[in-house]
Each structure stands twice: as structure tokens, then as C-alpha cells.
Short mmCIF file of C-alpha atoms in Angstrom, two decimals:
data_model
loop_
_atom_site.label_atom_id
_atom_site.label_comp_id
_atom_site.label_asym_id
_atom_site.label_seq_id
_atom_site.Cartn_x
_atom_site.Cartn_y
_atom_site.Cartn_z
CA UNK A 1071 -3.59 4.85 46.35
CA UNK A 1072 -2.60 2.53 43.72
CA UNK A 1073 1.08 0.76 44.12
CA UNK A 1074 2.44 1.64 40.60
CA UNK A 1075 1.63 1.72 37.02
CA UNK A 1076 3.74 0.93 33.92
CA UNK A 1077 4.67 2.75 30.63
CA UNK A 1078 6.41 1.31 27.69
CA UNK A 1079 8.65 3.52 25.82
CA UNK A 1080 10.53 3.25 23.10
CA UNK A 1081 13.79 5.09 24.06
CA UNK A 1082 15.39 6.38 27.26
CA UNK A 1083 15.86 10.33 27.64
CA UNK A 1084 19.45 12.00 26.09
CA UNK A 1085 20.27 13.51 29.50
CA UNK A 1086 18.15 13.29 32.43
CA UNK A 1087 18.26 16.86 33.74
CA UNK A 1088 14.99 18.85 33.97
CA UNK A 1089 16.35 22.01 33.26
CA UNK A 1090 17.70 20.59 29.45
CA UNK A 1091 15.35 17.49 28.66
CA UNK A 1092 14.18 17.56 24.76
CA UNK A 1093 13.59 15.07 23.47
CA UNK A 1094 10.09 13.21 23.31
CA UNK A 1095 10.66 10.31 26.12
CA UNK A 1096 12.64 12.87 28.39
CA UNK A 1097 9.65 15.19 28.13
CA UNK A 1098 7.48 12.16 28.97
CA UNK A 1099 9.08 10.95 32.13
CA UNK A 1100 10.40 14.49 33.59
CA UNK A 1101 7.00 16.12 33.23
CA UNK A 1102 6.02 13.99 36.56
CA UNK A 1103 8.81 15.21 38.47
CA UNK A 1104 8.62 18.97 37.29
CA UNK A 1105 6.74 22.13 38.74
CA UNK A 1106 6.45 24.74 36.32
CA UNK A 1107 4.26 28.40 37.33
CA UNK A 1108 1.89 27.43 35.23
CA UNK A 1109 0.07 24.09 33.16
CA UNK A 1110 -0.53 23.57 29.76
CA UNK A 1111 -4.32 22.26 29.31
CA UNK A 1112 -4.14 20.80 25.69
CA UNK A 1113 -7.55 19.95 25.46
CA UNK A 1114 -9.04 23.11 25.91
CA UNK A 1115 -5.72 25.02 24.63
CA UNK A 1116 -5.28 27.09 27.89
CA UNK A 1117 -2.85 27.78 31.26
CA UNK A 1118 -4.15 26.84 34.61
CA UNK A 1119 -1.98 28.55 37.45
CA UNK A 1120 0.13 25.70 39.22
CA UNK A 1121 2.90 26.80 40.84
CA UNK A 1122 1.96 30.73 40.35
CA UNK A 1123 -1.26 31.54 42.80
CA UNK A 1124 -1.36 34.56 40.54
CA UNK A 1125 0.15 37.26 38.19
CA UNK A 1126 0.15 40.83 37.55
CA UNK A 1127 0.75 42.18 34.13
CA UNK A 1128 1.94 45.67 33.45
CA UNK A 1129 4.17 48.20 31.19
CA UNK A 1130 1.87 46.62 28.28
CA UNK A 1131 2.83 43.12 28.39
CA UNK A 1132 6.48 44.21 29.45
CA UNK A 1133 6.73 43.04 33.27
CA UNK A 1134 5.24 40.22 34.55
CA UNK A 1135 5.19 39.07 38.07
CA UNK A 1136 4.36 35.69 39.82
CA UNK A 1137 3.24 35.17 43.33
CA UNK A 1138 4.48 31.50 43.55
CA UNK A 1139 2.94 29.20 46.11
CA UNK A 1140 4.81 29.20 49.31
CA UNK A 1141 3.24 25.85 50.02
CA UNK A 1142 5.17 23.90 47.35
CA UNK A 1143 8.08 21.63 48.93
CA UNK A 1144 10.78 19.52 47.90
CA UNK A 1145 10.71 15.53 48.10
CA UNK A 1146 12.78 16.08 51.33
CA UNK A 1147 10.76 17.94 52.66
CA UNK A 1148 12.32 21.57 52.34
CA UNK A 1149 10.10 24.44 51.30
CA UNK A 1150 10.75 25.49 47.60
CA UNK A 1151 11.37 29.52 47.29
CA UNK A 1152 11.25 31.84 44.32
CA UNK A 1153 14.86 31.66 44.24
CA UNK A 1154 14.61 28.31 43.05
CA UNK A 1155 12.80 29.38 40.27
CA UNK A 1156 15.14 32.76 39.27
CA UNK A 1157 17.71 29.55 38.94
CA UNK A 1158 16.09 27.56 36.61
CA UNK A 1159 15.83 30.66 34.57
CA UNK A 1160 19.12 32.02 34.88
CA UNK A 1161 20.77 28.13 34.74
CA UNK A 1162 18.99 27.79 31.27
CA UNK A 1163 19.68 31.12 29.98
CA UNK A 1164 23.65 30.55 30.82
CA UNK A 1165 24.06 27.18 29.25
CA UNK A 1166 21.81 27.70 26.30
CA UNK A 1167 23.75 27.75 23.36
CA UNK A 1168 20.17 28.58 20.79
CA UNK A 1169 18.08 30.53 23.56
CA UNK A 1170 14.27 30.18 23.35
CA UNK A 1171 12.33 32.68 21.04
CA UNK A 1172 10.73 33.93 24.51
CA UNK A 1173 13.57 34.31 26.43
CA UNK A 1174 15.47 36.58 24.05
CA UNK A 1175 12.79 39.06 25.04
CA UNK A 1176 14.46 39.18 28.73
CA UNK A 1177 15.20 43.07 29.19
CA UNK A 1178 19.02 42.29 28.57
CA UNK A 1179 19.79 38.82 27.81
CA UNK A 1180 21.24 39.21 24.51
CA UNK A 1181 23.70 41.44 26.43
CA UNK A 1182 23.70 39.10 29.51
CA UNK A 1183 24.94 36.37 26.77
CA UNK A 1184 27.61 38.36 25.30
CA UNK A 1185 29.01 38.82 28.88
CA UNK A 1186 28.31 42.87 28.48
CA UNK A 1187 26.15 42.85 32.13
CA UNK A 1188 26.11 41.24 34.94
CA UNK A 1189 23.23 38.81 36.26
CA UNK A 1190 21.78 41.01 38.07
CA UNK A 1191 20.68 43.53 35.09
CA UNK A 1192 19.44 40.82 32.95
CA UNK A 1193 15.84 41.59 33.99
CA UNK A 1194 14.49 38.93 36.55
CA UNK A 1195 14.38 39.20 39.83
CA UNK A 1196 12.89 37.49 42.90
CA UNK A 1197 11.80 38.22 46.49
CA UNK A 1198 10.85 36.04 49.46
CA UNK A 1199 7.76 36.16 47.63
CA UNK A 1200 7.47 35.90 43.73
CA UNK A 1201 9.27 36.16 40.47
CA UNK A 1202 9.78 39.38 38.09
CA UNK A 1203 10.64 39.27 34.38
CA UNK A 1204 10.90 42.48 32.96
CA UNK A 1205 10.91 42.25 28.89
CA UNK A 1206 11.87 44.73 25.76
CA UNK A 1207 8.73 44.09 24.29
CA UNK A 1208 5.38 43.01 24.52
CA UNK A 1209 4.93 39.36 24.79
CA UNK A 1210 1.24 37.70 24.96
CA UNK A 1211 3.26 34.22 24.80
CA UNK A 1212 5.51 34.45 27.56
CA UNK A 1213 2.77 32.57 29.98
CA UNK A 1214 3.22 30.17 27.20
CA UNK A 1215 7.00 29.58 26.97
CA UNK A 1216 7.31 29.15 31.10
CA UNK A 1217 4.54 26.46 31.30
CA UNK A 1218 7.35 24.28 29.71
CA UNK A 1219 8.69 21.55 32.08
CA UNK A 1220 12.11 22.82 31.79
CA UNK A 1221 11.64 25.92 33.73
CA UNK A 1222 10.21 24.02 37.27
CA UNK A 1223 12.98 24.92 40.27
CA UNK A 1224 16.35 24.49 40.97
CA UNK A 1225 18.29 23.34 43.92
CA UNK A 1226 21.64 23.73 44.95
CA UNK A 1227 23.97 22.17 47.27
CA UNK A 1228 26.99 24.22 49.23
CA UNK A 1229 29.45 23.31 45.90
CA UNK A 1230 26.72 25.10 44.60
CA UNK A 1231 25.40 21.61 42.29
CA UNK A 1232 22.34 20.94 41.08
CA UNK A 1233 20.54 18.26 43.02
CA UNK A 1234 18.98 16.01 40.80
CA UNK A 1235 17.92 13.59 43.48
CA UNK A 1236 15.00 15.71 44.72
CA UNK A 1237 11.89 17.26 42.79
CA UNK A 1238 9.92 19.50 43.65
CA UNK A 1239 6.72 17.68 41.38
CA UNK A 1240 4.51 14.76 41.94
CA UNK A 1241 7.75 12.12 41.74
CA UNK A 1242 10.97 12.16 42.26
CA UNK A 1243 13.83 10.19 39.86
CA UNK A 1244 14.14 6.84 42.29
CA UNK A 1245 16.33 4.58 40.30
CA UNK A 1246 17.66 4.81 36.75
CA UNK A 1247 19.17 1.62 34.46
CA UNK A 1248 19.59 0.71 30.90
CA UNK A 1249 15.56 -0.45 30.86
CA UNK A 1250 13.76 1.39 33.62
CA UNK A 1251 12.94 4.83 34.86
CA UNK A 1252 11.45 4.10 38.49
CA UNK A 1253 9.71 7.48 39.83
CA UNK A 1254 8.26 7.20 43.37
CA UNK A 1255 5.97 9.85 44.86
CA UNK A 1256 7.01 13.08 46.33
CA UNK A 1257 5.05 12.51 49.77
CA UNK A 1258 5.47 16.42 50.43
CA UNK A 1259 3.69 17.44 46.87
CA UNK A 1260 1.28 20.51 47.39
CA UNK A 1261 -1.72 18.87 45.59
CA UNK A 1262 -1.18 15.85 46.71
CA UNK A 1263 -4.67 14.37 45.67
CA UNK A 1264 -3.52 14.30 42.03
CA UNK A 1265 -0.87 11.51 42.84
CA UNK A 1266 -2.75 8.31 41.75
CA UNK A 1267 0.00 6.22 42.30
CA UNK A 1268 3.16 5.02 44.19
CA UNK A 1269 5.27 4.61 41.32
CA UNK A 1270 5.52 4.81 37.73
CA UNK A 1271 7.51 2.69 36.05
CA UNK A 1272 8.84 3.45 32.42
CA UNK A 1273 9.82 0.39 30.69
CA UNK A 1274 12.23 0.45 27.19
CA UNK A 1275 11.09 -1.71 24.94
CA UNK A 1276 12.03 -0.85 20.98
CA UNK A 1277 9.59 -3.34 19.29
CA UNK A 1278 6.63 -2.05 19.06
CA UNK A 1279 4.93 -5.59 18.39
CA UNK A 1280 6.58 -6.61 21.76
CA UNK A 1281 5.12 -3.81 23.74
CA UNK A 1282 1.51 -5.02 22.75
CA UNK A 1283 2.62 -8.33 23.58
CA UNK A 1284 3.49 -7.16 27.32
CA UNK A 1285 0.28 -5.52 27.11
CA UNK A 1286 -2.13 -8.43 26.43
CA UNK A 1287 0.26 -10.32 29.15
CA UNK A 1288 -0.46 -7.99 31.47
CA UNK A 1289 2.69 -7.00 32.19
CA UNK A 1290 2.40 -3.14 31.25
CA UNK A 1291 -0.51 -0.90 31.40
CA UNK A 1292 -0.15 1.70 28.70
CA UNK A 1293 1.73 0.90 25.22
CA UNK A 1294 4.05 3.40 23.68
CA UNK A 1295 2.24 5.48 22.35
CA UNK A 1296 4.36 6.75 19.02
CA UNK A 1297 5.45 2.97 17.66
CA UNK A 1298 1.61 1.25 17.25
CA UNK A 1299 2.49 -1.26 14.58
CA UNK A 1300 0.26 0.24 11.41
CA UNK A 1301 -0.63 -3.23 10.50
CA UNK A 1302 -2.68 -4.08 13.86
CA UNK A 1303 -4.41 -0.28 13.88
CA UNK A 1304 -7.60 -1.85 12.47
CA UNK A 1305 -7.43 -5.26 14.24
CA UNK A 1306 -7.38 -3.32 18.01
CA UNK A 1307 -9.35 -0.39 16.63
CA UNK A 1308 -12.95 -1.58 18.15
CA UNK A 1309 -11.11 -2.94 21.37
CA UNK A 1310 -11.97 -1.09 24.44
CA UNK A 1311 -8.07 -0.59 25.86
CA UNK A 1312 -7.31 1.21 22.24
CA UNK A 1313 -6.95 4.93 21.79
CA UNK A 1314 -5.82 7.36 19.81
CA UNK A 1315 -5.29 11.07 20.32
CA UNK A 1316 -3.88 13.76 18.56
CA UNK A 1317 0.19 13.72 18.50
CA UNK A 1318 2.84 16.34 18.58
CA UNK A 1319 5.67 14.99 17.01
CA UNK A 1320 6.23 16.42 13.41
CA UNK A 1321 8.15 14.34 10.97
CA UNK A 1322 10.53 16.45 8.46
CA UNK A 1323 12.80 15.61 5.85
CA UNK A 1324 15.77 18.08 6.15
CA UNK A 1325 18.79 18.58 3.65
CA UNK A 1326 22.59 17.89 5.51
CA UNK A 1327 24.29 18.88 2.55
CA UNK A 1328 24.51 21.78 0.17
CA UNK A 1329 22.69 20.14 -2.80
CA UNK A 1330 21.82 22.29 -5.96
CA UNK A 1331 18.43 24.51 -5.51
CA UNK A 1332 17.18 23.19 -8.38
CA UNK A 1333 17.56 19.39 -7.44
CA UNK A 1334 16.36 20.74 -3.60
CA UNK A 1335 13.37 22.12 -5.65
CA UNK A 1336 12.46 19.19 -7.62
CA UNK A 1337 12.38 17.05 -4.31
CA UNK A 1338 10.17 19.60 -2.48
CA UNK A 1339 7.45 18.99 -5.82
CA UNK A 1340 7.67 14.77 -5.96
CA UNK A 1341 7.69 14.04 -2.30
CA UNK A 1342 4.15 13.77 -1.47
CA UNK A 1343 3.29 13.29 1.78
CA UNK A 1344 -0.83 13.18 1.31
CA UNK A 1345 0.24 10.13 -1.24
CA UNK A 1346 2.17 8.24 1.85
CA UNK A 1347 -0.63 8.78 4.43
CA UNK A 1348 -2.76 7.28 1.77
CA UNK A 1349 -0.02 4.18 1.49
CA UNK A 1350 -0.28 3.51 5.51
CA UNK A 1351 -4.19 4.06 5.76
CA UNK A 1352 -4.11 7.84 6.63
CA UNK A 1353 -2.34 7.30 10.17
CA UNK A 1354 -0.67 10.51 10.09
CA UNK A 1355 -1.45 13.71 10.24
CA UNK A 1356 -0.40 15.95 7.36
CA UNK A 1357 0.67 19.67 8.92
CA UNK A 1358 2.50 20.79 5.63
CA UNK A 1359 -0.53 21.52 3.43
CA UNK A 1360 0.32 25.34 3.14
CA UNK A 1361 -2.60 26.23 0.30
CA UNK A 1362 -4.39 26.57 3.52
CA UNK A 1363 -2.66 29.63 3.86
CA UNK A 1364 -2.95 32.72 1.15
CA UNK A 1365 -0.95 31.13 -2.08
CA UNK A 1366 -0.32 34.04 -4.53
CA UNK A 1367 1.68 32.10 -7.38
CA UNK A 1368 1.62 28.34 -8.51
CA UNK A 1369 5.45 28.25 -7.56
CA UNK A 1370 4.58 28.66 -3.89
CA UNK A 1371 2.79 25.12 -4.12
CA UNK A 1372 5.14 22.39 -2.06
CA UNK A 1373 3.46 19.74 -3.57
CA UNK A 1374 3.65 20.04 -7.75
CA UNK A 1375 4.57 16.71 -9.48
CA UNK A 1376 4.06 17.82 -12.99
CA UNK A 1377 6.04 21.04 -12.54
CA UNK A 1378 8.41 18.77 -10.40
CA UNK A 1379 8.37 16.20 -13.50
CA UNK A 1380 9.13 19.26 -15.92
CA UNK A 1381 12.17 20.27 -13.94
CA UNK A 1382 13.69 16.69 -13.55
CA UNK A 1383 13.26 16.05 -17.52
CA UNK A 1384 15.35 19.50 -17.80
CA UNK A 1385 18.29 17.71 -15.65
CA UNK A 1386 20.72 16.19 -17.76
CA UNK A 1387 22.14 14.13 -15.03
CA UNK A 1388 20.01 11.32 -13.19
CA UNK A 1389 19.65 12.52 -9.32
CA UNK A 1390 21.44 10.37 -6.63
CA UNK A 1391 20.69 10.85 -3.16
CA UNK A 1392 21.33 9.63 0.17
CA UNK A 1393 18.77 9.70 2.82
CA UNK A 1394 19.70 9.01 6.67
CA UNK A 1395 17.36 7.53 9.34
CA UNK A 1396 17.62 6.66 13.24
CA UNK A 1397 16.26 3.12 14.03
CA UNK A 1398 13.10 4.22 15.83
CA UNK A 1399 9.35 3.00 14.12
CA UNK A 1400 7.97 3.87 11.72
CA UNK A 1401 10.80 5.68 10.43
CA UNK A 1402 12.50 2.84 7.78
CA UNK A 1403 9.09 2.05 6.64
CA UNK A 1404 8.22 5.68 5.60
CA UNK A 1405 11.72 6.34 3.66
CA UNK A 1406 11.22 2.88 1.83
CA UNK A 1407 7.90 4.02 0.50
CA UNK A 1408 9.57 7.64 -0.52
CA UNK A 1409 12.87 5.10 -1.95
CA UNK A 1410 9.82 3.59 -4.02
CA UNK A 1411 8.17 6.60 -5.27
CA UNK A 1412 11.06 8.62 -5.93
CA UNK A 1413 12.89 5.42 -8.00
CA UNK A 1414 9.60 5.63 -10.46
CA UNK A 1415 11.14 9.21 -11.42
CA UNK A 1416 14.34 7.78 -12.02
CA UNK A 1417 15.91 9.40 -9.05
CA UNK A 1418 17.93 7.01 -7.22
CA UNK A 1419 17.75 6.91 -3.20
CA UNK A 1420 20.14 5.24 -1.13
CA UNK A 1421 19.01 4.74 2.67
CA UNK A 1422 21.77 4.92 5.48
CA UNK A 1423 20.39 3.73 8.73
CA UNK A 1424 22.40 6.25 11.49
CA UNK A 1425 22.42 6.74 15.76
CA UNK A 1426 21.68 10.33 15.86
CA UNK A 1427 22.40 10.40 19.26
CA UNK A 1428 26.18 9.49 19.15
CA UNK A 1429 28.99 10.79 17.52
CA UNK A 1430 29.21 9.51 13.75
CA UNK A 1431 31.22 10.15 10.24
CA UNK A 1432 28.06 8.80 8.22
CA UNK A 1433 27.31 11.92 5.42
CA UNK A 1434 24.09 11.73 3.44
CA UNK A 1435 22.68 14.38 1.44
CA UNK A 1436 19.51 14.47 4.09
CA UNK A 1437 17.57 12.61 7.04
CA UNK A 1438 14.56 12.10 8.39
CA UNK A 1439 13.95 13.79 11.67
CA UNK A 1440 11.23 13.40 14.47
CA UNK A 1441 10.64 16.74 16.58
CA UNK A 1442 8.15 17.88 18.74
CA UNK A 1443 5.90 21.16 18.83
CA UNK A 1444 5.69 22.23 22.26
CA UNK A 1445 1.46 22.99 21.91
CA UNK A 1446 -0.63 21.94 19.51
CA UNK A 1447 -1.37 24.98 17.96
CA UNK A 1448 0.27 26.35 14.35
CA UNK A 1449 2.77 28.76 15.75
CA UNK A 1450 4.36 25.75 17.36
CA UNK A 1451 5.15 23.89 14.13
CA UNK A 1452 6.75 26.93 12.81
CA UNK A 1453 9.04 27.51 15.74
CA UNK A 1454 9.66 23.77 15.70
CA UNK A 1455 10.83 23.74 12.02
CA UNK A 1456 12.81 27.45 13.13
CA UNK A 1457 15.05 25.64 15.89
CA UNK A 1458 15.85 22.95 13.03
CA UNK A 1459 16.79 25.46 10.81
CA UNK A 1460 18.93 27.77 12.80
CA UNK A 1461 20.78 24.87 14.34
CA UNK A 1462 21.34 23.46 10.49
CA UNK A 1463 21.81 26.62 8.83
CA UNK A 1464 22.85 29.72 11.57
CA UNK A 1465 25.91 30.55 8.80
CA UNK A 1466 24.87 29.68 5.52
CA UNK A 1467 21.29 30.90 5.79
CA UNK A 1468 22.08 33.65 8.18
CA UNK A 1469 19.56 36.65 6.41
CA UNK A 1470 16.74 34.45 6.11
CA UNK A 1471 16.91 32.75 9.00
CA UNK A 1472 17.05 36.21 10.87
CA UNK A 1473 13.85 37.15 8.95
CA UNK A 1474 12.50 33.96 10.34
CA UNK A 1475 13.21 35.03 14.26
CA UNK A 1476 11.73 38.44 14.06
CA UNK A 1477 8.24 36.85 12.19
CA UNK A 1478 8.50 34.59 15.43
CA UNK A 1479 8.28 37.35 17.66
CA UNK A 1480 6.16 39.57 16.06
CA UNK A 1481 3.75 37.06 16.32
CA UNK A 1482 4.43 36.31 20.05
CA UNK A 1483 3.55 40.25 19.91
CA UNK A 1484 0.22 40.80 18.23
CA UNK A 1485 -3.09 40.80 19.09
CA UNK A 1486 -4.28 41.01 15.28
CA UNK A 1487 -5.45 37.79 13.94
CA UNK A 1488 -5.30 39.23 10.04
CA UNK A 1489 -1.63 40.64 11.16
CA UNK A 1490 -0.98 36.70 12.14
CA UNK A 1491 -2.18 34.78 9.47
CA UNK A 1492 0.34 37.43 7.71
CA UNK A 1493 2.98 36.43 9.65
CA UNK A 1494 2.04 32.77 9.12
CA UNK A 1495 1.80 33.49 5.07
CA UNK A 1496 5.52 34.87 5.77
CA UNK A 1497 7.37 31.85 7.97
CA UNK A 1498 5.82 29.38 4.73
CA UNK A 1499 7.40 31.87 1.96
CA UNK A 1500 10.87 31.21 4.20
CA UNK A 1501 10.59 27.63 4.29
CA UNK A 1502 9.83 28.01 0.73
CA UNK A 1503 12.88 30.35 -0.20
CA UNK A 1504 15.16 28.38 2.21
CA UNK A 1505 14.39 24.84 0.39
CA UNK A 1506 15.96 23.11 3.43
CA UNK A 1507 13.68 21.22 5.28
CA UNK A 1508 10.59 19.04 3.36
CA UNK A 1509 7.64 18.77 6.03
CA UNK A 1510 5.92 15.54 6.28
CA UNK A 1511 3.49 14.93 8.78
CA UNK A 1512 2.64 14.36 12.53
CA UNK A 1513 2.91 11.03 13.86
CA UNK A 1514 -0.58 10.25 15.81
CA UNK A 1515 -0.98 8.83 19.26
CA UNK A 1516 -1.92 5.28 18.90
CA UNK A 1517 -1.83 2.91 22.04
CA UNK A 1518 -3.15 0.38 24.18
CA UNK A 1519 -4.13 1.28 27.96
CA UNK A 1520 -5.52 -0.20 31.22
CA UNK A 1521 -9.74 0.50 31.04
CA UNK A 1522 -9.68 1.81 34.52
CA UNK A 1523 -7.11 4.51 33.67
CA UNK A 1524 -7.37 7.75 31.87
CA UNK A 1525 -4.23 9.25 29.82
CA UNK A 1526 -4.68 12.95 29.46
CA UNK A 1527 -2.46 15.24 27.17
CA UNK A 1528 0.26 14.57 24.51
CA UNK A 1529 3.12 13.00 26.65
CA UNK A 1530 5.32 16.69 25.90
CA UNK A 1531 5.28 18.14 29.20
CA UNK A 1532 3.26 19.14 32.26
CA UNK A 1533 -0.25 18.25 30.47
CA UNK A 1534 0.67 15.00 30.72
CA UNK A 1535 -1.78 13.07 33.35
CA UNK A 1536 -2.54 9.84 34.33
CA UNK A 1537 -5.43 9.34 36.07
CA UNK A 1538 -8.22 7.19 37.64
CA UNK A 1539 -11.40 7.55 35.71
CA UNK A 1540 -13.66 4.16 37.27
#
């Protein structure tokens, strides 16, 4: 077994609980030290039984059970138990303020979460031996939505505290500070022959020129893989240690402020995302190209300069707007070439670099977000965008955004492909009626890596592997 291997990353997590990690990095490091029922397989889009030896399926996709593996321990040691898993379940479910799309579905959670039954109706249960959900209706997804990191097991102490100090996973959290994650092994892990290595170590480093510099030094084996400097794609393109892979993290444009539909409109029309990937050498990967879907009318194009050029020359006041930004790569360098374009229109942009993260009094009429889609399929991007949207908009844009939940699940419900690409044709006319978030594109994996390792998956969650390949 190898001693330890080193990541560069470009932040460090928001909170470092399992249960409640989102963002990107979190998802990164916690995916070693989780144990969810079941892995995501992004390559070949499919669910491999980890935790779960095996399932039954009944009531037409309304009860699922899961034999869990009484093998599985803790890092110290102690033998994990379905009950540990009924409290990841119930833990999220009781401090979730937007539940999941999935876990709505839970026989009576919406009542659960309105304090109208008690825990034990909400419709999951547990013996000595597996894990029940019971559901209100079908769900082909639900698999899906529990191979997330978030849901691996609990433990409690007699105060009845999580105990973040153990894992259940391949590592365990060793030793946290303001530039390292250190994970060490979890010597008791029930596949133990996937554990390549001793440690990982996660190392912050912002600049993404820096990061290649540790790289060539030797000092790191694997480069963060979301801040590749554009400039040097083409210079380390033919190099052995350089790779790229398809990404998950969506960039979006969404509106803060309640600006005027029609100025919203124009905006949608002139920002051209195909036009940007062109500007940076097609690194990205545009997701928001929705004439791949059935268009019935020319106003249901996103992308329409000379309508969009029609409708500014209508205005009779120039356009002023302020876009805000986190300090994270490439971010600046894509709002300065939309600054650019959108000045040759005559609309003036003002850029307001922000810290999402803490609390702040900085109001601009939008910002540029990063998320990620949990799977690499299309339904993802839509429930991404969804979350934004009913965290931005739960009050103003309360009828469509209701619309947009129950196209969610219907889709987590059928088995008809035509019915689908319906629903998909439906979630775009939302976005499209809604005119509050501007889709970009997703950010691809470009990095530097070790030639005698192998990096498997997107870095979101359990699919995440490293691995010895020579």
C-alpha cells in the first residue's frame, strides 16, 4: 500500500459534515469517508450495490427495502447497523430546510415536516437487518437520490451527538487546518482492497498557475481539476500526466433583483454562451442549447440577438446592470468577456467581485453561480437549476415554481421516454416563462495527474476513485 497521495483544491468545504456537504470540494473530500447503499458508476451511468447486498421492490415502485451489509464497520472498529442508516435519513429530513425532490415522496414527510406525525409514521423503518422506505408514489429514481454521499450512516454518542471523528468509508477525517484535509484509512473498511493508499492529502491552493507549479515540482500528484489555466490547455495537451474528462459543474447567470421582464428578456437573447466558448477555445461545455428539445415558436429561442437587438432599440433608457462574482477561476475572466460583449450593445455592466460564502450587504442586479448536477445525465441539470430557483424565488415565483416540482417528479415517475422528453420540453418553457436564471455552460475537467494513477468519476460523490492502474 502506497503511503499517501496529494490533491490540490481550490477551496475548503462550507461545513464538514457528511450528512449536509454541497458544495463541489466538500463533495470531493467526504465522498472517501462516506458509505452510501449504493454507488454511482458515471461511466457507464449505473448503481452498483455497496453498502445494500440487495433490494426488494414492491407496491409498484412504492416500498423499497435494503438488506445492508452486516460486515461494514466503523473506523473504531464497531459494527455499523441499519439504524445508522434510518439516522442519516431522518437527521437530513429534520434539518432540511428545501427537502430533496426524492425525499418528499417519503409516505408522510410533508406531514412529518409540518410536525402533524410523529417519526415513527413518516415511512422508514429499520430492523436488525435492513432499511424500509415506504413512498406515495412510484419512484424509478429513488436508487438514484440515496447513492448520494450524504445519506452514508450516522453515529451517535450518549448526548445523543453526531460523531464526526469516525467513518464508516474508506477514510476517516484525521486532521483539519486552514490548508489541509488529512484523511487516513479506515483499517476496518469492508472492501478493504480498494484502499490504495494511507492517506490522502487535500491541499488549498487558489492559483491555479501555482497548482501546476507544485505539480511539475513534484510536490502534488493530481491538479485541481476545475481551475486549469485556459492559456496552458494546448501547451500540456499532448503531455502524458494531462487529462480531461467530462465535468459536472454548470455555470448560470441568475437575476438577484426584480429587474423589468423586458430588460430580463433582452439579456436572455444577447448573452451568448456558444460565442464565449468560442472566445476561450471551446473549453466548456454548453448544456443550455434547448432547440435540442421540441421548439414550437421563435420566442422560445434563448439565444436571439437580432430579436434581442429589436427589443433594446425599443428601450428608451440605456440598460445598467450590475453583475456579482465569487473569486474562484475562471469566473472574472468569463463576466469580463460578457462586460465586453454586452458594452458593444450599449448596455453598461458593472462587475462587483463578492464572498458568497459570508454574510455581505453587496446588491447587484445578478451573479454568476457555479453548481453541480448530481449525475451526468439531463434530468440533473434541471433539478440543479430547480434548487436555484426555489431557494431564489419560493415567494415571488411561487405558481411556477410549483409547476416546476411536480414536472420533477413526474419524471422521477415514468417509464415513457416520449412522456419525458415532454416533461423535459416543459421544465425549458419554465425557465423560459420564469426569465430568472441565464444558463451558461459546464466547466470541463482539466488537470494534471501522477502516470501511475488512475482518477475515475467527476469528483461529486461516491464515483469518485483513485486508483492504481501500472
Amino acid at each position: 500500500m502506497n503511503s499517501s497521495i496529494s490533491i490540490v483544491i481550490d477551496s475548503l468545504p462550507i461545513i464538514n459534515d457528511l450528512n449536509y456537504v454541497s458544495d463541489y470540494t466538500g463533495k470531493l473530500i467526504f465522498s472517501s469517508t462516506s458509505c452510501p447503499l449504493f454507488l454511482y458508476d458515471s461511466e457507464n451511468s449505473s448503481y452498483i450495490n455497496h453498502a445494500c447486498t440487495k433490494y426488494e421492490i414492491t407496491n409498484n415502485y412504492k416500498t423499497y427495502k435494503f438488506f445492508i451489509d452486516k460486515s461494514i464497520k466503523w473506523s473504531d472498529g464497531k459494527k455499523v447497523e441499519p439504524k445508522d442508516y434510518y439516522n442519516s435519513f431522518i437527521r437530513i429530513i429534520n434539518n432540511s430546510k428545501k427537502i430533496n425532490y426524492g425525499l418528499l415522496n417519503i409516505l408522510n414527510c410533508i406531514k412529518y415536516k409540518k410536525k402533524k406525525c410523529t417519526e415513527k409514521d413518516l415511512g422508514i423503518f429499520c430492523d436488525s437487518d435492513s432499511l424500509t422506505i415506504e413512498l406515495v408514489d412510484s419512484d424509478l429514481n429513488l436508487i438514484k437520490t440515496i447513492s448520494n454521499i450524504n445519506f452514508s450512516p450516522v453515529r451517535y454518542n450518549s448526548n445523543y451527538e453526531v460523531i464526526h471523528n469516525i467513518s464508516a468509508g474508506k477514510y476517516y477525517l484525521e486532521e483539519i487546518n486552514n490548508t489541509n484535509y488529512i484523511l487516513s484509512r479506515n483499517k476496518y473498511y469492508f472492501k478493504s482492497e480498494d484502499i490504495k493508499f494511507k492517506k490522502i492529502i487535500y491541499l488549498l491552493e487558489k492559483n491555479p498557475y501555482r497548482g501546476i507549479e507544485l505539480f511539475n515540482e513534484n510536490k502534488v500528484d493530481i491538479t485541481c481539476n476545475t481551475i486549469f489555466p485556459i492559456k496552458l490547455i494546448d501547451t500540456y495537451s499532448k503531455n502524458q500526466e494531462f487529462k480531461t474528462t467530462q465535468g459536472n459543474i454548470n455555470v448560470s447567470l441568475i437575476f438577484t433583483k426584480e429587474i423589468p421582464y423586458e430588460v430580463r428578456n433582452i439579456l436572455y437573447k444577447l448573452i451568448d454562451s456558444y460565442e464565449i466558448n468560442t472566445y476561450f477555445n471551446n473549453v466548456f461545455e454548453i448544456y443550455n442549447d434547448f432547440k435540442m428539445f421540441k421548439i414550437t415558436t421563435p420566442e422560445e429561442r434563448l439565444l436571439n440577438k437580432n430579436e434581442g437587438l429589436r427589443l433594446l432599440t425599443s428601450l428608451k433608457n440605456k440598460i445598467k446592470i450590475s453583475i456579482g462574482y465569487d473569486n474562484f477561476y475562471p469566473n472574472k475572466m468569463i463576466l469580463q468577456k460578457i462586460k465586453c460583449d454586452l458594452n458593444n450593445y450599449g448596455i453598461i455592466v458593472n462587475l462587483v467581485e463578492d464572498n458568497y460564502y459570508l454574510p455581505n450587504n453587496n446588491i447587484y442586479d445578478m451573479k454568476l453561480i457555479l453548481t453541480d448536477s448530481p449525475y451526468q445525465d439531463i434530468i440533473s441539470n434541471f433539478e440543479s437549476i430547480g434548487l436555484i430557483l426555489i431557494k431564489q424565488y419560493s415567494k415571488e415565483k411561487k405558481e411556477i415554481l410549483l409547476r416546476y416540482i411536480k414536472l420533477i417528479n413526474e419524471y422521477r415517475k415514468s417509464q415513457d421516454n416520449e412522456k419525458k422528453i415532454d416533461i423535459i420540453n416543459e421544465l425549458k418553457k419554465c425557465i423560459l416563462e420564469l426569465k430568472s436564471i441565464i444558463p451558461l455552460f459546464k466547466i470541463k475537467n482539466y488537470y494534471l495527474i501522477n502516470p501511475i494513477l488512475e482518477y475515475k468519476g467527476y469528483g461529486r460523490d461516491s464515483q469518485f476513485k483513485i486508483n492504481i492502474s501500472t
